[in-house]
mmCIF file of N, CA and C in Angstrom:
data_model
loop_
_atom_site.group_PDB
_atom_site.id
_atom_site.type_symbol
_atom_site.label_atom_id
_atom_site.label_comp_id
_atom_site.label_asym_id
_atom_site.label_seq_id
_atom_site.Cartn_x
_atom_site.Cartn_y
_atom_site.Cartn_z
ATOM 1 N N LEU U 37 10.465 5.486 -3.891
ATOM 2 C CA LEU U 37 9.428 5.614 -2.790
ATOM 3 C C LEU U 37 9.753 3.918 -2.345
ATOM 4 N N ALA U 38 10.082 3.164 -1.329
ATOM 5 C CA ALA U 38 9.635 2.177 -0.672
ATOM 6 C C ALA U 38 8.363 2.489 0.276
ATOM 7 N N ILE U 39 8.216 0.941 -0.149
ATOM 8 C CA ILE U 39 7.304 0.607 0.943
ATOM 9 C C ILE U 39 7.552 -0.941 1.664
ATOM 10 N N THR U 40 7.244 -1.202 2.489
ATOM 11 C CA THR U 40 7.674 -2.774 2.825
ATOM 12 C C THR U 40 6.588 -2.863 3.471
ATOM 13 N N SER U 41 5.735 -4.067 3.220
ATOM 14 C CA SER U 41 4.637 -4.661 3.955
ATOM 15 C C SER U 41 5.057 -5.624 4.011
ATOM 16 N N VAL U 42 4.356 -6.296 5.494
ATOM 17 C CA VAL U 42 3.547 -7.595 5.393
ATOM 18 C C VAL U 42 2.050 -8.319 5.122
ATOM 19 N N PHE U 43 2.332 -8.526 4.651
ATOM 20 C CA PHE U 43 1.262 -9.453 4.024
ATOM 21 C C PHE U 43 0.595 -10.325 5.189
ATOM 22 N N LEU U 44 -0.373 -10.643 5.877
ATOM 23 C CA LEU U 44 -0.592 -11.100 7.008
ATOM 24 C C LEU U 44 -2.401 -12.665 6.583
ATOM 25 N N LEU U 45 -0.738 -13.579 6.028
ATOM 26 C CA LEU U 45 -2.140 -14.106 5.261
ATOM 27 C C LEU U 45 -1.978 -16.378 5.386
ATOM 28 N N THR U 46 -2.960 -16.846 5.170
ATOM 29 C CA THR U 46 -2.483 -17.946 4.946
ATOM 30 C C THR U 46 -1.690 -18.591 4.674
ATOM 31 N N ALA U 47 -1.651 -19.837 3.989
ATOM 32 C CA ALA U 47 -0.253 -20.065 3.891
ATOM 33 C C ALA U 47 -0.140 -20.276 2.532
ATOM 34 N N CYS U 48 -0.881 -19.373 2.223
ATOM 35 C CA CYS U 48 -0.563 -18.977 0.628
ATOM 36 C C CYS U 48 0.151 -18.163 0.357
ATOM 37 N N GLU U 49 1.588 -18.114 -0.450
ATOM 38 C CA GLU U 49 2.138 -16.186 -0.847
ATOM 39 C C GLU U 49 1.054 -15.811 -1.662
ATOM 40 N N PRO U 50 0.974 -14.151 -0.856
ATOM 41 C CA PRO U 50 -0.034 -13.136 -1.653
ATOM 42 C C PRO U 50 0.754 -13.334 -3.195
ATOM 43 N N THR U 51 -0.941 -12.886 -3.485
ATOM 44 C CA THR U 51 -0.415 -11.735 -5.016
ATOM 45 C C THR U 51 -1.114 -10.932 -5.129
ATOM 46 N N ASP U 52 -0.843 -10.848 -6.825
ATOM 47 C CA ASP U 52 -0.868 -8.939 -7.044
ATOM 48 C C ASP U 52 -2.047 -8.556 -6.660
ATOM 49 N N ALA U 53 -3.328 -9.186 -6.737
ATOM 50 C CA ALA U 53 -4.518 -8.937 -6.166
ATOM 51 C C ALA U 53 -4.567 -8.306 -4.254
ATOM 52 N N ASP U 54 -3.608 -9.520 -4.058
ATOM 53 C CA ASP U 54 -3.676 -9.216 -2.290
ATOM 54 C C ASP U 54 -2.270 -7.830 -1.950
ATOM 55 N N VAL U 55 -1.825 -7.705 -3.575
ATOM 56 C CA VAL U 55 -0.886 -6.899 -2.984
ATOM 57 C C VAL U 55 -1.666 -5.172 -2.724
ATOM 58 N N ASN U 56 -2.608 -5.428 -4.389
ATOM 59 C CA ASN U 56 -2.845 -3.897 -4.885
ATOM 60 C C ASN U 56 -4.383 -3.549 -3.363
ATOM 61 N N ALA U 57 -4.589 -4.729 -2.796
ATOM 62 C CA ALA U 57 -5.417 -4.665 -2.043
ATOM 63 C C ALA U 57 -4.736 -3.825 -0.888
ATOM 64 N N ALA U 58 -4.117 -5.156 -0.274
ATOM 65 C CA ALA U 58 -3.163 -3.927 1.283
ATOM 66 C C ALA U 58 -2.602 -2.648 1.053
ATOM 67 N N LEU U 59 -2.250 -2.909 -0.642
ATOM 68 C CA LEU U 59 -1.428 -1.193 -0.365
ATOM 69 C C LEU U 59 -2.779 -0.552 -1.082
ATOM 70 N N THR U 60 -3.980 -0.370 -1.318
ATOM 71 C CA THR U 60 -5.361 0.367 -1.578
ATOM 72 C C THR U 60 -6.003 0.851 -0.395
ATOM 73 N N ASN U 61 -5.826 -0.262 0.619
ATOM 74 C CA ASN U 61 -6.160 0.498 2.164
ATOM 75 C C ASN U 61 -5.082 1.391 2.369
ATOM 76 N N GLU U 62 -3.776 0.812 2.330
ATOM 77 C CA GLU U 62 -3.666 1.698 3.286
ATOM 78 C C GLU U 62 -3.197 2.894 3.248
ATOM 79 N N ILE U 63 -2.961 3.925 1.364
ATOM 80 C CA ILE U 63 -3.574 4.489 1.123
ATOM 81 C C ILE U 63 -4.974 5.121 1.213
ATOM 82 N N ASN U 64 -5.782 5.285 1.319
ATOM 83 C CA ASN U 64 -7.504 5.007 2.215
ATOM 84 C C ASN U 64 -6.772 5.323 3.284
ATOM 85 N N GLN U 65 -6.164 4.841 3.975
ATOM 86 C CA GLN U 65 -6.191 5.748 5.213
ATOM 87 C C GLN U 65 -5.131 6.619 5.504
ATOM 88 N N VAL U 66 -4.002 6.576 4.830
ATOM 89 C CA VAL U 66 -3.455 8.507 4.690
ATOM 90 C C VAL U 66 -4.607 9.272 3.583
ATOM 91 N N ASN U 67 -4.619 9.062 3.237
ATOM 92 C CA ASN U 67 -5.666 9.637 3.007
ATOM 93 C C ASN U 67 -6.768 10.480 4.292
ATOM 94 N N GLN U 68 -7.810 9.571 4.645
ATOM 95 C CA GLN U 68 -8.339 10.119 5.151
ATOM 96 C C GLN U 68 -7.632 11.074 6.726
ATOM 97 N N GLU U 69 -6.552 10.128 7.431
ATOM 98 C CA GLU U 69 -6.254 10.924 7.890
ATOM 99 C C GLU U 69 -5.224 12.931 7.637
ATOM 100 N N ALA U 70 -4.829 13.026 6.544
ATOM 101 C CA ALA U 70 -5.018 14.172 5.729
ATOM 102 C C ALA U 70 -5.974 14.837 5.519
ATOM 103 N N ALA U 71 -7.724 14.651 5.820
ATOM 104 C CA ALA U 71 -8.824 14.706 5.855
ATOM 105 C C ALA U 71 -9.411 15.496 7.219
ATOM 106 N N LYS U 72 -8.172 14.764 8.528
ATOM 107 C CA LYS U 72 -8.907 14.492 9.616
ATOM 108 C C LYS U 72 -8.153 16.110 9.775
ATOM 109 N N LEU U 73 -6.606 16.243 8.812
ATOM 110 C CA LEU U 73 -6.092 17.350 9.159
ATOM 111 C C LEU U 73 -6.384 19.035 8.761
ATOM 112 N N VAL U 74 -6.826 18.613 7.705
ATOM 113 C CA VAL U 74 -7.767 19.575 6.210
ATOM 114 C C VAL U 74 -8.521 20.090 6.338
ATOM 115 N N GLY U 75 -8.766 19.129 6.749
ATOM 116 C CA GLY U 75 -10.390 18.812 6.890
ATOM 117 C C GLY U 75 -11.415 17.996 5.762
ATOM 118 N N SER U 76 -12.859 17.330 5.959
ATOM 119 C CA SER U 76 -13.219 16.514 5.326
ATOM 120 C C SER U 76 -13.423 16.390 3.851
ATOM 121 N N LYS U 77 -12.903 18.178 3.529
ATOM 122 C CA LYS U 77 -13.376 18.168 2.017
ATOM 123 C C LYS U 77 -12.475 18.187 1.120
ATOM 124 N N ILE U 78 -11.659 17.600 1.729
ATOM 125 C CA ILE U 78 -10.464 17.174 0.829
ATOM 126 C C ILE U 78 -10.183 17.188 -0.756
ATOM 127 N N SER U 79 -9.539 18.196 -1.689
ATOM 128 C CA SER U 79 -9.919 17.524 -2.986
ATOM 129 C C SER U 79 -9.234 16.900 -3.439
ATOM 130 N N GLU U 80 -9.845 16.083 -4.685
ATOM 131 C CA GLU U 80 -8.886 14.729 -5.172
ATOM 132 C C GLU U 80 -8.054 15.018 -5.216
ATOM 133 N N THR U 81 -7.173 16.266 -5.919
ATOM 134 C CA THR U 81 -6.544 16.385 -6.477
ATOM 135 C C THR U 81 -5.563 16.615 -5.311
ATOM 136 N N MET U 82 -5.253 16.135 -3.900
ATOM 137 C CA MET U 82 -4.611 16.382 -3.189
ATOM 138 C C MET U 82 -4.496 14.649 -1.915
ATOM 139 N N GLN U 83 -5.383 13.935 -3.044
ATOM 140 C CA GLN U 83 -4.848 12.294 -1.986
ATOM 141 C C GLN U 83 -4.161 11.800 -3.311
ATOM 142 N N VAL U 84 -3.464 11.136 -2.155
ATOM 143 C CA VAL U 84 -2.937 9.942 -3.109
ATOM 144 C C VAL U 84 -2.968 8.923 -3.524
ATOM 145 N N LYS U 85 -3.472 8.759 -4.335
ATOM 146 C CA LYS U 85 -3.709 7.757 -5.934
ATOM 147 C C LYS U 85 -2.382 6.431 -5.582
ATOM 148 N N LEU U 86 -3.027 5.691 -5.954
ATOM 149 C CA LEU U 86 -2.333 4.294 -6.690
ATOM 150 C C LEU U 86 -2.722 4.138 -8.255
ATOM 151 N N ILE U 87 -1.591 4.193 -8.439
ATOM 152 C CA ILE U 87 -1.344 3.808 -10.359
ATOM 153 C C ILE U 87 -1.008 2.913 -10.998
ATOM 154 N N SER U 88 0.075 2.191 -9.697
ATOM 155 C CA SER U 88 -0.147 0.450 -9.529
ATOM 156 C C SER U 88 1.187 -0.195 -9.230
ATOM 157 N N ALA U 89 0.907 -1.821 -9.086
ATOM 158 C CA ALA U 89 1.453 -2.239 -7.716
ATOM 159 C C ALA U 89 2.328 -3.452 -8.708
ATOM 160 N N LYS U 90 3.401 -4.178 -8.020
ATOM 161 C CA LYS U 90 3.730 -4.727 -9.035
ATOM 162 C C LYS U 90 4.112 -6.122 -8.149
ATOM 163 N N LYS U 91 4.203 -7.384 -7.513
ATOM 164 C CA LYS U 91 5.088 -7.711 -6.697
ATOM 165 C C LYS U 91 5.890 -8.599 -7.042
ATOM 166 N N LEU U 92 7.363 -7.905 -6.564
ATOM 167 C CA LEU U 92 8.845 -8.830 -7.162
ATOM 168 C C LEU U 92 8.335 -9.810 -6.773
ATOM 169 N N SER U 93 9.443 -9.984 -5.190
ATOM 170 C CA SER U 93 9.298 -11.466 -4.840
ATOM 171 C C SER U 93 8.869 -11.329 -2.923
ATOM 172 N N CYS U 94 8.535 -12.192 -2.345
ATOM 173 C CA CYS U 94 8.030 -12.390 -0.807
ATOM 174 C C CYS U 94 8.762 -13.773 -0.684
ATOM 175 N N LYS U 95 8.745 -14.095 0.441
ATOM 176 C CA LYS U 95 9.308 -14.236 1.483
ATOM 177 C C LYS U 95 9.252 -14.269 2.847
ATOM 178 N N ASP U 96 8.657 -15.630 3.414
ATOM 179 C CA ASP U 96 8.164 -15.932 4.470
ATOM 180 C C ASP U 96 9.000 -15.246 5.590
ATOM 181 N N ALA U 97 8.196 -14.498 6.765
ATOM 182 C CA ALA U 97 8.424 -13.862 7.687
ATOM 183 C C ALA U 97 9.402 -14.400 8.513
ATOM 184 N N GLN U 98 10.391 -14.105 8.696
ATOM 185 C CA GLN U 98 10.924 -14.948 9.717
ATOM 186 C C GLN U 98 10.235 -14.578 11.093
ATOM 187 N N ASN U 99 10.531 -15.585 11.948
ATOM 188 C CA ASN U 99 9.653 -15.478 13.093
ATOM 189 C C ASN U 99 8.197 -15.107 14.013
ATOM 190 N N GLN U 100 7.067 -14.664 12.461
ATOM 191 C CA GLN U 100 5.967 -14.542 12.497
ATOM 192 C C GLN U 100 5.729 -14.418 10.979
ATOM 193 N N PRO U 101 3.751 -14.587 11.087
ATOM 194 C CA PRO U 101 3.295 -15.142 10.683
ATOM 195 C C PRO U 101 3.410 -13.896 9.311
ATOM 196 N N GLY U 102 2.857 -14.604 8.293
ATOM 197 C CA GLY U 102 2.934 -13.413 7.489
ATOM 198 C C GLY U 102 4.263 -14.051 5.858
ATOM 199 N N TYR U 103 4.074 -12.974 5.387
ATOM 200 C CA TYR U 103 5.399 -12.837 3.759
ATOM 201 C C TYR U 103 5.321 -11.355 3.850
ATOM 202 N N ILE U 104 7.301 -11.249 3.636
ATOM 203 C CA ILE U 104 7.221 -9.524 3.649
ATOM 204 C C ILE U 104 8.327 -9.456 1.672
ATOM 205 N N CYS U 105 7.320 -8.984 1.425
ATOM 206 C CA CYS U 105 6.856 -8.943 -0.031
ATOM 207 C C CYS U 105 7.726 -7.299 -0.078
ATOM 208 N N ASP U 106 8.906 -7.530 -1.770
ATOM 209 C CA ASP U 106 9.563 -6.973 -2.010
ATOM 210 C C ASP U 106 8.391 -5.841 -3.563
ATOM 211 N N VAL U 107 7.952 -4.950 -3.400
ATOM 212 C CA VAL U 107 6.798 -4.681 -4.898
ATOM 213 C C VAL U 107 7.318 -3.499 -5.009
ATOM 214 N N GLU U 108 7.103 -3.165 -6.500
ATOM 215 C CA GLU U 108 6.949 -1.693 -6.963
ATOM 216 C C GLU U 108 6.255 -1.233 -7.046
ATOM 217 N N VAL U 109 6.185 0.405 -6.962
ATOM 218 C CA VAL U 109 4.949 0.603 -6.868
ATOM 219 C C VAL U 109 4.982 2.741 -7.347
ATOM 220 N N THR U 110 3.768 2.550 -8.403
ATOM 221 C CA THR U 110 3.721 4.465 -8.536
ATOM 222 C C THR U 110 2.655 5.145 -8.086
ATOM 223 N N LEU U 111 2.694 5.872 -7.270
ATOM 224 C CA LEU U 111 1.598 6.436 -6.825
ATOM 225 C C LEU U 111 1.737 7.866 -6.920
ATOM 226 N N GLN U 112 0.652 9.015 -7.458
ATOM 227 C CA GLN U 112 0.836 10.043 -7.665
ATOM 228 C C GLN U 112 0.297 10.800 -6.647
ATOM 229 N N ALA U 113 1.199 12.069 -6.213
ATOM 230 C CA ALA U 113 1.392 11.709 -4.397
ATOM 231 C C ALA U 113 0.923 13.603 -5.169
ATOM 232 N N PRO U 114 0.134 14.323 -4.112
ATOM 233 C CA PRO U 114 -0.579 15.724 -4.015
ATOM 234 C C PRO U 114 1.019 16.831 -3.497
ATOM 235 N N LEU U 115 0.933 17.622 -4.707
ATOM 236 C CA LEU U 115 2.474 18.452 -5.589
ATOM 237 C C LEU U 115 3.426 18.037 -5.316
ATOM 238 N N VAL U 116 3.764 16.703 -6.129
ATOM 239 C CA VAL U 116 5.155 16.387 -5.969
ATOM 240 C C VAL U 116 4.795 15.416 -8.087
ATOM 241 N N GLY U 117 3.386 15.131 -7.775
ATOM 242 C CA GLY U 117 3.177 14.411 -8.996
ATOM 243 C C GLY U 117 3.397 12.744 -9.004
#
C-alpha cells in the first residue's frame, strides 16, 4: 500500500512524529466514514489500524507549500490482515 501525503508545515521538514500524526488523523477519518456506512457501532476488528510508519525521505513540494514524503507504512486492514 502506497500513501502519498503532502505535509503542510512551517519551514521545517516533517519528523517521524509529524508523519505518524498525519497518518493517524487520515486513518481515523477513514474509520469514521466506514462507521457512517455500516453503523456507528463498527467493530474494532473492522477498523484500519496504523501499526508503524517510517519517513524515508522528503522533498519540498514544488509550487505549493509543504513537503512530499516517501513513507513506509504498515497497516492492519479488515479482512486483509
